[in-house]
Short mmCIF file of C-alpha atoms in Angstrom, two decimals:
data_model
loop_
_atom_site.label_atom_id
_atom_site.label_comp_id
_atom_site.label_asym_id
_atom_site.label_seq_id
_atom_site.Cartn_x
_atom_site.Cartn_y
_atom_site.Cartn_z
CA UNK A 155 0.00 0.00 0.00
CA UNK A 156 1.30 3.46 -0.88
CA UNK A 157 -0.04 5.23 2.14
CA UNK A 158 -1.94 4.74 5.36
CA UNK A 159 -4.05 7.12 7.40
CA UNK A 160 -5.16 6.59 11.00
CA UNK A 161 -8.33 8.09 12.41
CA UNK A 162 -7.93 8.41 16.17
CA UNK A 163 -9.64 10.27 18.95
CA UNK A 164 -9.63 13.48 16.92
CA UNK A 165 -12.90 12.47 15.27
CA UNK A 166 -15.60 14.86 16.39
CA UNK A 167 -18.39 12.96 18.18
CA UNK A 168 -22.00 13.63 17.43
CA UNK A 169 -25.16 12.23 19.02
CA UNK A 170 -25.21 8.44 18.72
CA UNK A 171 -27.68 7.04 16.21
CA UNK A 172 -28.94 3.55 17.02
CA UNK A 173 -28.64 1.29 14.03
CA UNK A 174 -30.49 -1.92 14.84
CA UNK A 175 -29.36 -4.59 12.41
CA UNK A 176 -31.64 -7.25 13.93
CA UNK A 177 -32.54 -9.37 10.95
CA UNK A 178 -31.66 -9.24 7.27
CA UNK A 179 -34.35 -9.51 4.63
CA UNK A 180 -34.25 -13.31 4.46
CA UNK A 181 -35.02 -13.51 8.19
CA UNK A 182 -37.96 -11.11 7.91
CA UNK A 183 -39.63 -13.48 5.48
CA UNK A 184 -39.84 -16.34 8.03
CA UNK A 185 -43.27 -17.18 9.39
CA UNK A 186 -43.69 -17.33 13.17
CA UNK A 187 -44.46 -20.81 14.51
CA UNK A 188 -45.44 -22.27 17.82
CA UNK A 189 -42.44 -23.64 19.70
CA UNK A 190 -43.03 -27.14 21.03
CA UNK A 191 -43.41 -27.79 24.70
CA UNK A 192 -40.17 -29.78 24.79
CA UNK A 193 -38.22 -26.95 23.21
CA UNK A 194 -39.66 -24.46 25.67
CA UNK A 195 -38.28 -26.56 28.44
CA UNK A 196 -34.91 -27.24 26.93
CA UNK A 197 -34.26 -23.87 25.18
CA UNK A 198 -31.88 -25.69 22.84
CA UNK A 199 -31.41 -24.48 19.26
CA UNK A 200 -32.44 -27.35 16.99
CA UNK A 201 -32.27 -25.66 13.60
CA UNK A 202 -29.35 -24.40 11.55
CA UNK A 203 -29.19 -20.82 12.81
CA UNK A 204 -25.97 -18.99 13.50
CA UNK A 205 -25.20 -15.50 14.77
CA UNK A 206 -22.36 -13.55 13.17
CA UNK A 207 -21.03 -16.83 11.78
CA UNK A 208 -21.14 -18.66 15.13
CA UNK A 209 -23.21 -21.91 14.78
CA UNK A 210 -25.94 -22.27 17.44
CA UNK A 211 -26.84 -25.92 16.75
CA UNK A 212 -27.58 -27.75 20.04
CA UNK A 213 -26.68 -24.68 22.11
CA UNK A 214 -28.78 -23.32 24.95
CA UNK A 215 -29.36 -19.57 25.11
CA UNK A 216 -26.83 -19.31 27.92
CA UNK A 217 -24.22 -21.16 25.90
CA UNK A 218 -24.92 -18.97 22.86
CA UNK A 219 -24.53 -15.80 24.93
CA UNK A 220 -21.20 -17.01 26.34
CA UNK A 221 -19.86 -17.96 22.88
CA UNK A 222 -20.84 -14.64 21.36
CA UNK A 223 -19.43 -12.57 24.22
CA UNK A 224 -16.10 -14.20 23.50
CA UNK A 225 -16.40 -13.13 19.83
CA UNK A 226 -17.47 -9.59 20.72
CA UNK A 227 -14.65 -9.12 23.24
CA UNK A 228 -12.16 -9.69 20.43
CA UNK A 229 -13.94 -7.28 18.06
CA UNK A 230 -13.82 -4.38 20.49
CA UNK A 231 -10.01 -4.26 20.37
CA UNK A 232 -9.77 -4.46 16.58
CA UNK A 233 -9.38 -1.83 13.88
CA UNK A 234 -11.37 -1.51 10.69
CA UNK A 235 -9.06 -1.23 7.70
CA UNK A 236 -10.77 0.65 4.87
CA UNK A 237 -9.10 0.08 1.50
CA UNK A 238 -9.73 2.21 -1.59
CA UNK A 239 -7.51 1.22 -4.50
CA UNK A 240 -3.92 1.51 -3.17
CA UNK A 241 -4.79 3.53 -0.06
CA UNK A 242 -5.62 2.37 3.46
CA UNK A 243 -7.32 4.08 6.40
CA UNK A 244 -7.28 2.53 9.88
CA UNK A 245 -10.35 3.17 12.04
CA UNK A 246 -10.21 1.90 15.65
CA UNK A 247 -13.52 0.32 16.67
CA UNK A 248 -13.51 2.39 19.87
CA UNK A 249 -13.53 5.60 17.84
CA UNK A 250 -16.98 4.87 16.46
CA UNK A 251 -18.33 3.61 19.82
CA UNK A 252 -19.53 0.18 18.69
CA UNK A 253 -21.65 -1.50 21.41
CA UNK A 254 -23.06 -4.98 20.83
CA UNK A 255 -26.23 -6.29 22.48
CA UNK A 256 -25.52 -10.01 22.61
CA UNK A 257 -28.36 -10.91 24.96
CA UNK A 258 -31.06 -9.30 22.79
CA UNK A 259 -29.62 -10.88 19.64
CA UNK A 260 -29.68 -14.38 21.17
CA UNK A 261 -33.14 -13.92 22.63
CA UNK A 262 -34.60 -12.74 19.33
CA UNK A 263 -32.86 -15.49 17.37
CA UNK A 264 -34.13 -18.24 19.68
CA UNK A 265 -37.66 -16.85 19.28
CA UNK A 266 -37.59 -17.42 15.52
CA UNK A 267 -39.46 -20.30 13.90
CA UNK A 268 -38.03 -23.74 13.33
CA UNK A 269 -36.50 -23.83 9.90
CA UNK A 270 -34.26 -26.52 8.42
CA UNK A 271 -32.50 -23.92 6.27
CA UNK A 272 -29.39 -22.38 7.70
CA UNK A 273 -29.81 -18.72 8.63
CA UNK A 274 -27.05 -16.35 9.74
CA UNK A 275 -28.38 -13.59 11.98
CA UNK A 276 -26.38 -10.36 12.41
CA UNK A 277 -25.59 -9.03 15.85
CA UNK A 278 -27.69 -6.21 17.20
CA UNK A 279 -25.44 -3.22 17.82
CA UNK A 280 -25.30 0.54 18.05
CA UNK A 281 -22.54 2.88 16.98
CA UNK A 282 -21.72 6.52 16.33
CA UNK A 283 -23.00 6.82 12.78
CA UNK A 284 -22.03 10.47 12.38
CA UNK A 285 -18.41 9.78 13.35
CA UNK A 286 -18.26 7.05 10.70
CA UNK A 287 -19.84 9.39 8.14
CA UNK A 288 -17.23 12.02 8.89
CA UNK A 289 -14.45 9.49 8.34
CA UNK A 290 -15.96 8.36 5.03
CA UNK A 291 -16.36 11.97 3.92
CA UNK A 292 -12.70 12.62 4.68
CA UNK A 293 -11.71 9.60 2.59
CA UNK A 294 -13.98 10.78 -0.22
CA UNK A 295 -12.39 14.24 -0.15
CA UNK A 296 -8.99 12.62 -0.76
CA UNK A 297 -10.04 10.08 -3.38
CA UNK A 298 -12.87 11.66 -5.38
CA UNK A 299 -12.04 13.28 -8.71
CA UNK A 300 -14.49 15.82 -10.14
CA UNK A 301 -16.50 15.25 -13.28
CA UNK A 302 -15.76 17.87 -15.96
CA UNK A 303 -18.00 18.53 -18.94
CA UNK A 304 -16.61 18.99 -22.42
CA UNK A 305 -16.55 22.75 -22.84
CA UNK A 306 -15.69 25.69 -25.02
CA UNK A 307 -13.34 28.37 -23.69
CA UNK A 308 -13.11 31.76 -25.34
CA UNK A 309 -9.58 32.88 -26.17
CA UNK A 310 -9.80 36.50 -27.34
CA UNK A 311 -11.54 36.44 -30.72
CA UNK A 312 -11.13 32.66 -30.98
CA UNK A 313 -12.21 29.73 -28.84
CA UNK A 314 -10.87 26.36 -27.81
CA UNK A 315 -12.66 23.04 -27.25
CA UNK A 316 -11.67 21.09 -24.15
CA UNK A 317 -12.55 17.40 -23.66
CA UNK A 318 -14.68 15.96 -20.90
CA UNK A 319 -13.30 14.24 -17.82
CA UNK A 320 -15.06 11.29 -16.21
CA UNK A 321 -15.34 11.79 -12.45
CA UNK A 322 -14.93 9.17 -9.75
CA UNK A 323 -16.39 9.17 -6.26
CA UNK A 324 -17.02 7.00 -3.24
CA UNK A 325 -20.69 6.22 -2.72
CA UNK A 326 -20.89 7.16 0.95
CA UNK A 327 -24.36 5.70 1.58
CA UNK A 328 -23.43 2.32 0.11
CA UNK A 329 -20.09 2.36 1.90
CA UNK A 330 -21.84 2.97 5.21
CA UNK A 331 -24.13 -0.02 4.59
CA UNK A 332 -21.10 -2.20 3.78
CA UNK A 333 -19.42 -1.24 7.06
CA UNK A 334 -22.64 -1.77 9.05
CA UNK A 335 -23.04 -5.22 7.51
CA UNK A 336 -19.45 -6.13 8.42
CA UNK A 337 -19.95 -4.99 12.01
CA UNK A 338 -23.22 -6.89 12.28
CA UNK A 339 -21.51 -10.05 11.08
CA UNK A 340 -18.85 -9.86 13.76
CA UNK A 341 -16.18 -8.25 11.63
CA UNK A 342 -15.13 -11.65 10.30
CA UNK A 343 -12.71 -9.72 8.13
CA UNK A 344 -11.54 -6.35 9.38
CA UNK A 345 -10.51 -5.26 5.88
CA UNK A 346 -13.31 -3.52 4.00
CA UNK A 347 -12.84 -2.76 0.33
CA UNK A 348 -14.64 0.32 -1.03
CA UNK A 349 -15.01 1.11 -4.72
CA UNK A 350 -14.81 4.36 -6.62
CA UNK A 351 -17.75 4.66 -8.98
CA UNK A 352 -17.60 6.60 -12.23
CA UNK A 353 -19.58 9.82 -12.68
CA UNK A 354 -20.29 10.53 -16.32
CA UNK A 355 -20.25 14.14 -17.67
CA UNK A 356 -23.45 15.65 -19.05
CA UNK A 357 -21.61 17.21 -22.00
CA UNK A 358 -19.14 15.13 -24.02
CA UNK A 359 -16.89 16.03 -26.94
CA UNK A 360 -19.34 14.60 -29.44
CA UNK A 361 -21.97 17.14 -28.31
CA UNK A 362 -19.76 20.05 -29.39
CA UNK A 363 -18.10 18.33 -32.35
CA UNK A 364 -19.97 20.40 -35.00
CA UNK A 365 -19.65 23.71 -33.17
CA UNK A 366 -17.27 26.00 -35.03
CA UNK A 367 -18.75 29.50 -34.80
CA UNK A 368 -19.31 32.07 -32.07
CA UNK A 369 -22.93 33.18 -32.56
CA UNK A 370 -23.61 35.86 -29.97
CA UNK A 371 -22.50 37.42 -26.73
CA UNK A 372 -24.10 39.71 -24.17
CA UNK A 373 -22.77 41.08 -20.89
CA UNK A 374 -24.04 43.00 -17.89
CA UNK A 375 -22.22 44.50 -14.92
CA UNK A 376 -23.10 43.35 -11.40
CA UNK A 377 -23.57 45.81 -8.57
CA UNK A 378 -20.76 44.96 -6.14
CA UNK A 379 -22.18 46.42 -2.93
CA UNK A 380 -24.44 43.47 -2.14
CA UNK A 381 -22.33 40.34 -1.61
CA UNK A 382 -25.41 38.17 -1.13
CA UNK A 383 -26.75 39.18 -4.53
CA UNK A 384 -23.37 38.36 -6.06
CA UNK A 385 -23.45 34.97 -4.35
CA UNK A 386 -26.83 34.15 -5.91
CA UNK A 387 -25.68 35.23 -9.36
CA UNK A 388 -22.58 33.05 -9.11
CA UNK A 389 -24.63 30.14 -7.79
CA UNK A 390 -27.05 30.36 -10.74
CA UNK A 391 -24.09 30.41 -13.14
CA UNK A 392 -22.69 27.26 -11.49
CA UNK A 393 -26.01 25.53 -12.06
CA UNK A 394 -26.60 26.45 -15.71
CA UNK A 395 -23.09 26.90 -17.17
CA UNK A 396 -21.85 24.83 -20.14
CA UNK A 397 -25.20 23.64 -21.41
CA UNK A 398 -25.81 22.08 -24.82
CA UNK A 399 -29.17 22.80 -26.45
CA UNK A 400 -29.95 20.28 -29.16
CA UNK A 401 -32.14 21.09 -32.20
CA UNK A 402 -35.76 21.66 -31.10
CA UNK A 403 -34.75 21.19 -27.47
CA UNK A 404 -36.07 23.63 -24.84
CA UNK A 405 -33.69 25.44 -22.52
CA UNK A 406 -35.55 26.17 -19.26
CA UNK A 407 -33.77 28.55 -16.93
CA UNK A 408 -35.62 27.29 -13.85
CA UNK A 409 -34.90 23.65 -14.66
CA UNK A 410 -31.17 24.36 -14.66
CA UNK A 411 -30.71 27.12 -12.08
CA UNK A 412 -33.53 26.32 -9.65
CA UNK A 413 -34.94 25.66 -7.19
CA UNK A 414 -34.12 28.95 -5.48
CA UNK A 415 -33.91 27.63 -1.94
CA UNK A 416 -31.47 27.58 0.94
CA UNK A 417 -31.07 23.82 0.40
CA UNK A 418 -29.80 24.64 -3.11
CA UNK A 419 -27.30 27.11 -1.63
CA UNK A 420 -29.15 30.33 -2.48
CA UNK A 421 -29.31 33.12 0.11
CA UNK A 422 -31.58 36.02 1.00
CA UNK A 423 -31.09 39.15 -1.12
CA UNK A 424 -33.26 42.00 -2.50
CA UNK A 425 -36.26 41.02 -4.66
CA UNK A 426 -39.31 42.87 -6.01
CA UNK A 427 -42.69 41.93 -4.57
CA UNK A 428 -45.62 43.74 -6.19
CA UNK A 429 -43.36 46.64 -7.24
CA UNK A 430 -41.95 46.97 -3.69
CA UNK A 431 -38.31 46.19 -2.94
CA UNK A 432 -38.20 43.46 -0.31
CA UNK A 433 -35.98 40.48 0.45
CA UNK A 434 -36.23 36.85 -0.59
CA UNK A 435 -34.11 33.81 -1.29
CA UNK A 436 -32.43 33.97 -4.69
CA UNK A 437 -32.41 37.74 -5.20
CA UNK A 438 -30.15 38.63 -8.14
CA UNK A 439 -30.89 35.56 -10.26
CA UNK A 440 -32.92 37.66 -12.73
CA UNK A 441 -29.73 39.37 -13.90
CA UNK A 442 -28.48 35.96 -15.08
CA UNK A 443 -31.77 35.14 -16.84
CA UNK A 444 -31.87 38.60 -18.45
CA UNK A 445 -28.33 38.30 -19.78
CA UNK A 446 -29.16 34.87 -21.19
CA UNK A 447 -32.38 36.23 -22.73
CA UNK A 448 -30.58 38.88 -24.76
CA UNK A 449 -27.76 36.55 -25.82
CA UNK A 450 -30.33 33.95 -26.86
CA UNK A 451 -32.25 36.47 -28.98
CA UNK A 452 -29.05 37.60 -30.67
CA UNK A 453 -28.16 33.96 -31.39
CA UNK A 454 -31.52 33.33 -33.07
CA UNK A 455 -33.12 31.23 -30.36
CA UNK A 456 -36.93 31.23 -30.24
CA UNK A 457 -38.66 32.43 -27.08
CA UNK A 458 -41.34 30.10 -25.70
CA UNK A 459 -41.85 31.68 -22.30
CA UNK A 460 -40.76 35.07 -21.02
CA UNK A 461 -41.91 37.71 -18.54
CA UNK A 462 -40.48 41.18 -18.01
CA UNK A 463 -40.24 42.86 -14.62
CA UNK A 464 -43.04 45.12 -13.50
CA UNK A 465 -40.50 47.95 -13.27
CA UNK A 466 -37.34 48.71 -15.28
CA UNK A 467 -34.08 47.26 -13.94
CA UNK A 468 -30.73 49.04 -13.93
CA UNK A 469 -28.54 46.36 -15.50
CA UNK A 470 -30.24 46.13 -18.95
CA UNK A 471 -32.15 48.52 -21.25
CA UNK A 472 -35.94 48.50 -21.42
CA UNK A 473 -37.25 45.30 -22.96
CA UNK A 474 -34.05 43.33 -22.34
CA UNK A 475 -34.98 41.92 -18.93
CA UNK A 476 -36.40 38.51 -18.02
CA UNK A 477 -37.86 38.02 -14.57
CA UNK A 478 -37.87 34.71 -12.74
CA UNK A 479 -40.16 33.46 -9.98
CA UNK A 480 -39.75 29.89 -8.83
CA UNK A 481 -42.82 27.90 -9.88
CA UNK A 482 -44.44 30.89 -11.61
CA UNK A 483 -42.25 32.68 -14.18
CA UNK A 484 -39.59 30.94 -16.26
CA UNK A 485 -37.43 31.80 -19.25
CA UNK A 486 -37.76 29.13 -21.90
CA UNK A 487 -35.98 29.32 -25.23
CA UNK A 488 -35.61 26.69 -27.93
CA UNK A 489 -32.95 25.87 -30.49
CA UNK A 490 -34.50 26.20 -33.95
CA UNK A 491 -31.18 25.45 -35.69
CA UNK A 492 -30.09 22.24 -37.41
CA UNK A 493 -27.11 21.69 -35.11
CA UNK A 494 -26.41 21.94 -31.40
CA UNK A 495 -25.96 25.24 -29.60
CA UNK A 496 -23.57 25.63 -26.68
CA UNK A 497 -24.23 28.23 -23.97
CA UNK A 498 -21.39 29.38 -21.71
CA UNK A 499 -21.52 31.73 -18.70
CA UNK A 500 -18.58 33.72 -17.32
CA UNK A 501 -18.28 35.89 -14.21
CA UNK A 502 -15.12 38.02 -14.31
CA UNK A 503 -13.02 39.58 -11.57
CA UNK A 504 -14.40 42.92 -12.75
CA UNK A 505 -17.93 41.67 -11.88
CA UNK A 506 -18.97 41.37 -15.50
CA UNK A 507 -21.51 38.65 -16.28
CA UNK A 508 -21.06 37.33 -19.84
CA UNK A 509 -23.14 34.84 -21.81
CA UNK A 510 -21.61 33.42 -25.01
CA UNK A 511 -23.51 31.19 -27.44
CA UNK A 512 -21.79 29.02 -30.05
CA UNK A 513 -23.12 26.95 -32.93
CA UNK A 514 -22.39 25.61 -36.40
CA UNK A 515 -21.28 27.95 -39.18
CA UNK A 516 -24.02 26.62 -41.48
CA UNK A 517 -26.70 27.82 -39.02
CA UNK A 518 -25.25 31.26 -38.40
CA UNK A 519 -27.31 34.39 -38.99
CA UNK A 520 -26.29 37.79 -37.66
CA UNK A 521 -29.14 39.23 -35.59
CA UNK A 522 -29.60 42.63 -33.97
CA UNK A 523 -32.10 43.93 -31.41
CA UNK A 524 -33.92 47.25 -31.59
CA UNK A 525 -36.24 48.99 -29.14
CA UNK A 526 -38.86 51.04 -30.98
CA UNK A 527 -41.87 53.24 -30.31
CA UNK A 528 -40.78 53.93 -26.76
CA UNK A 529 -43.29 56.00 -24.82
CA UNK A 530 -43.02 57.31 -21.32
CA UNK A 531 -45.77 58.63 -19.12
CA UNK A 532 -45.81 60.46 -15.83
CA UNK A 533 -47.09 58.77 -12.69
CA UNK A 534 -50.54 59.52 -11.31
CA UNK A 535 -50.91 61.35 -8.03
CA UNK A 536 -52.35 59.57 -5.04
CA UNK A 537 -53.40 61.53 -1.96
CA UNK A 538 -53.30 60.20 1.59
CA UNK A 539 -54.34 61.80 4.81
CA UNK A 540 -51.34 62.75 6.95
CA UNK A 541 -52.21 63.89 10.46
CA UNK A 542 -48.59 64.82 11.19
CA UNK A 543 -48.77 68.00 9.08
CA UNK A 544 -50.87 71.16 9.22
CA UNK A 545 -54.57 70.85 8.35
CA UNK A 546 -54.22 72.72 5.03
CA UNK A 547 -50.71 71.50 4.21
CA UNK A 548 -49.40 68.90 1.80
CA UNK A 549 -46.06 67.17 1.37
CA UNK A 550 -44.57 64.68 -1.06
CA UNK A 551 -44.22 61.26 0.54
CA UNK A 552 -42.74 59.58 -2.54
CA UNK A 553 -41.95 61.03 -5.94
CA UNK A 554 -43.31 58.13 -7.96
CA UNK A 555 -41.67 56.73 -11.08
CA UNK A 556 -42.37 57.10 -14.77
CA UNK A 557 -43.97 54.32 -16.77
CA UNK A 558 -42.86 53.10 -20.21
CA UNK A 559 -44.20 51.32 -23.24
CA UNK A 560 -41.81 49.70 -25.67
CA UNK A 561 -41.65 47.35 -28.63
CA UNK A 562 -38.65 45.04 -29.06
CA UNK A 563 -37.72 43.85 -32.56
CA UNK A 564 -35.17 41.39 -33.84
CA UNK A 565 -33.70 42.16 -37.27
CA UNK A 566 -31.40 40.27 -39.65
CA UNK A 567 -30.25 40.26 -43.25
CA UNK A 568 -28.97 43.82 -42.87
CA UNK A 569 -32.32 44.88 -41.38
CA UNK A 570 -34.24 43.70 -44.43
CA UNK A 571 -36.09 41.21 -42.26
CA UNK A 572 -37.50 41.66 -38.80
CA UNK A 573 -39.83 40.20 -36.22
CA UNK A 574 -41.62 41.70 -33.25
CA UNK A 575 -40.39 39.99 -30.12
CA UNK A 576 -42.61 41.73 -27.58
CA UNK A 577 -44.72 44.74 -26.68
CA UNK A 578 -44.60 45.66 -23.03
CA UNK A 579 -45.65 48.28 -20.53
CA UNK A 580 -43.69 49.00 -17.39
CA UNK A 581 -46.29 50.44 -15.08
CA UNK A 582 -45.75 53.82 -13.49
CA UNK A 583 -45.47 54.05 -9.71
CA UNK A 584 -47.88 56.71 -8.40
CA UNK A 585 -46.60 59.83 -6.69
CA UNK A 586 -47.84 59.82 -3.09
CA UNK A 587 -48.88 63.16 -1.57
CA UNK A 588 -49.72 63.51 2.09
CA UNK A 589 -52.41 66.12 2.90
CA UNK A 590 -53.75 67.65 6.08
CA UNK A 591 -57.25 67.05 7.42
CA UNK A 592 -58.73 70.23 5.89
CA UNK A 593 -56.84 70.10 2.61
CA UNK A 594 -59.00 70.18 -0.47
CA UNK A 595 -57.90 66.65 -1.43
CA UNK A 596 -58.45 65.20 1.99
CA UNK A 597 -61.90 63.91 1.01
CA UNK A 598 -60.33 62.03 -1.94
CA UNK A 599 -57.99 59.97 0.23
CA UNK A 600 -58.81 56.25 0.33
CA UNK A 601 -61.04 55.62 3.34
CA UNK A 602 -59.47 58.73 4.88
CA UNK A 603 -56.59 56.63 6.26
CA UNK A 604 -53.42 58.05 7.70
CA UNK A 605 -50.41 57.78 5.37
CA UNK A 606 -48.49 55.88 8.04
CA UNK A 607 -50.87 52.93 7.69
CA UNK A 608 -50.48 52.72 3.92
CA UNK A 609 -46.72 52.38 3.63
CA UNK A 610 -45.53 49.00 2.36
CA UNK A 611 -43.80 46.68 4.81
CA UNK A 612 -41.24 43.97 4.23
CA UNK A 613 -42.44 40.42 3.91
CA UNK A 614 -40.88 37.48 5.74
CA UNK A 615 -37.81 36.87 3.60
CA UNK A 616 -38.02 33.07 3.85
CA UNK A 617 -41.59 32.94 2.56
CA UNK A 618 -41.58 35.64 -0.09
CA UNK A 619 -41.72 34.71 -3.75
CA UNK A 620 -40.87 37.85 -5.64
CA UNK A 621 -39.18 38.74 -8.91
CA UNK A 622 -35.61 37.65 -8.26
CA UNK A 623 -34.17 41.04 -9.33
#
């Protein structure tokens, strides 16, 4: 062996999980039977049962207990030797707190039905499962090799194709079951062999074989003040990067980047809820979907599902945004080309988010986007009673925001051909004016409520489902 590692008392101990390995599946299939009167008196095992490899034939329960205690006493001073390829790890039994219950095992085994078939019953035991998991995870960290998709890397005005790499990993759940089985069977061999299983890449060289042309690129700059928003953007990129879209295949943003939950390593950041800035898990993801939306349009992809924000966003022009709400709004685009498309995402040290799309030269068409017929309109005024000011006074509570109407077109063939992508209206946000009780507009205020009761409040960030800004 090239190397050995010893896990000693440094293993952090967690709460002990009881793992009762009473009977394997073949035992559970036995049918209970009435024990004869003679057997009840003699308590002698007449069938072919054994426990942890120790034959019980013609033994009394007391004799079985004594024989098994002798076996268990030897186990408690042993080490488990875990072998993965040419590496060994030594795990002292005491470090995972293995405790055998010989008496319960014998009692349960003697209560089983008569059966002429030989049955080997595992010992009942408990151990520190979390300590064993931590050891296995440490071994996996040393032995696992990551899976790498075949990918395209941009090199200035050119690009390079890199091959895939098959990953290998230890299956921790299966390894744990193997160790539990060995312990239950009395550790008849203290050497436990674990395998590395292959993990196949999702994108292989054949998927990008015909790709020889850079189709389109679009970039946006990320606001650097909010580190949580940056985290969510980078997490979404990790989820969706290096994706191949085959002809007529649908690229769903939510299917790749979602779900937007803490379990999927997204965090709380600003989101829009009914035109109000609040906080929710996954805030910032919409900048990734918006950047992909524009790059996809410029590459000639067809839009199947798309929703703009209720208000303009700062990182793209009007009409270029694509909002996302988990389970409600998605961005879906399809590849209408004859060959595969490859979509790559990059986040630079300068906080620039870039989406590049590649395809086959024979499918290439140069597209451009144009925003036309843009209209803007001033916000309405809304009056609210404000008892904090003079009776005839008024003051501006919020300035409101302009609304916009736009049309987005895609053109090609030197603008000789075009298609309307969308018509959209970004609603104006009303200007809010507070007025005193005797102001001329006081009677027009909704239900004559005080302005302080009409201000929006933040929603619980863990429950909110807003536009992921």
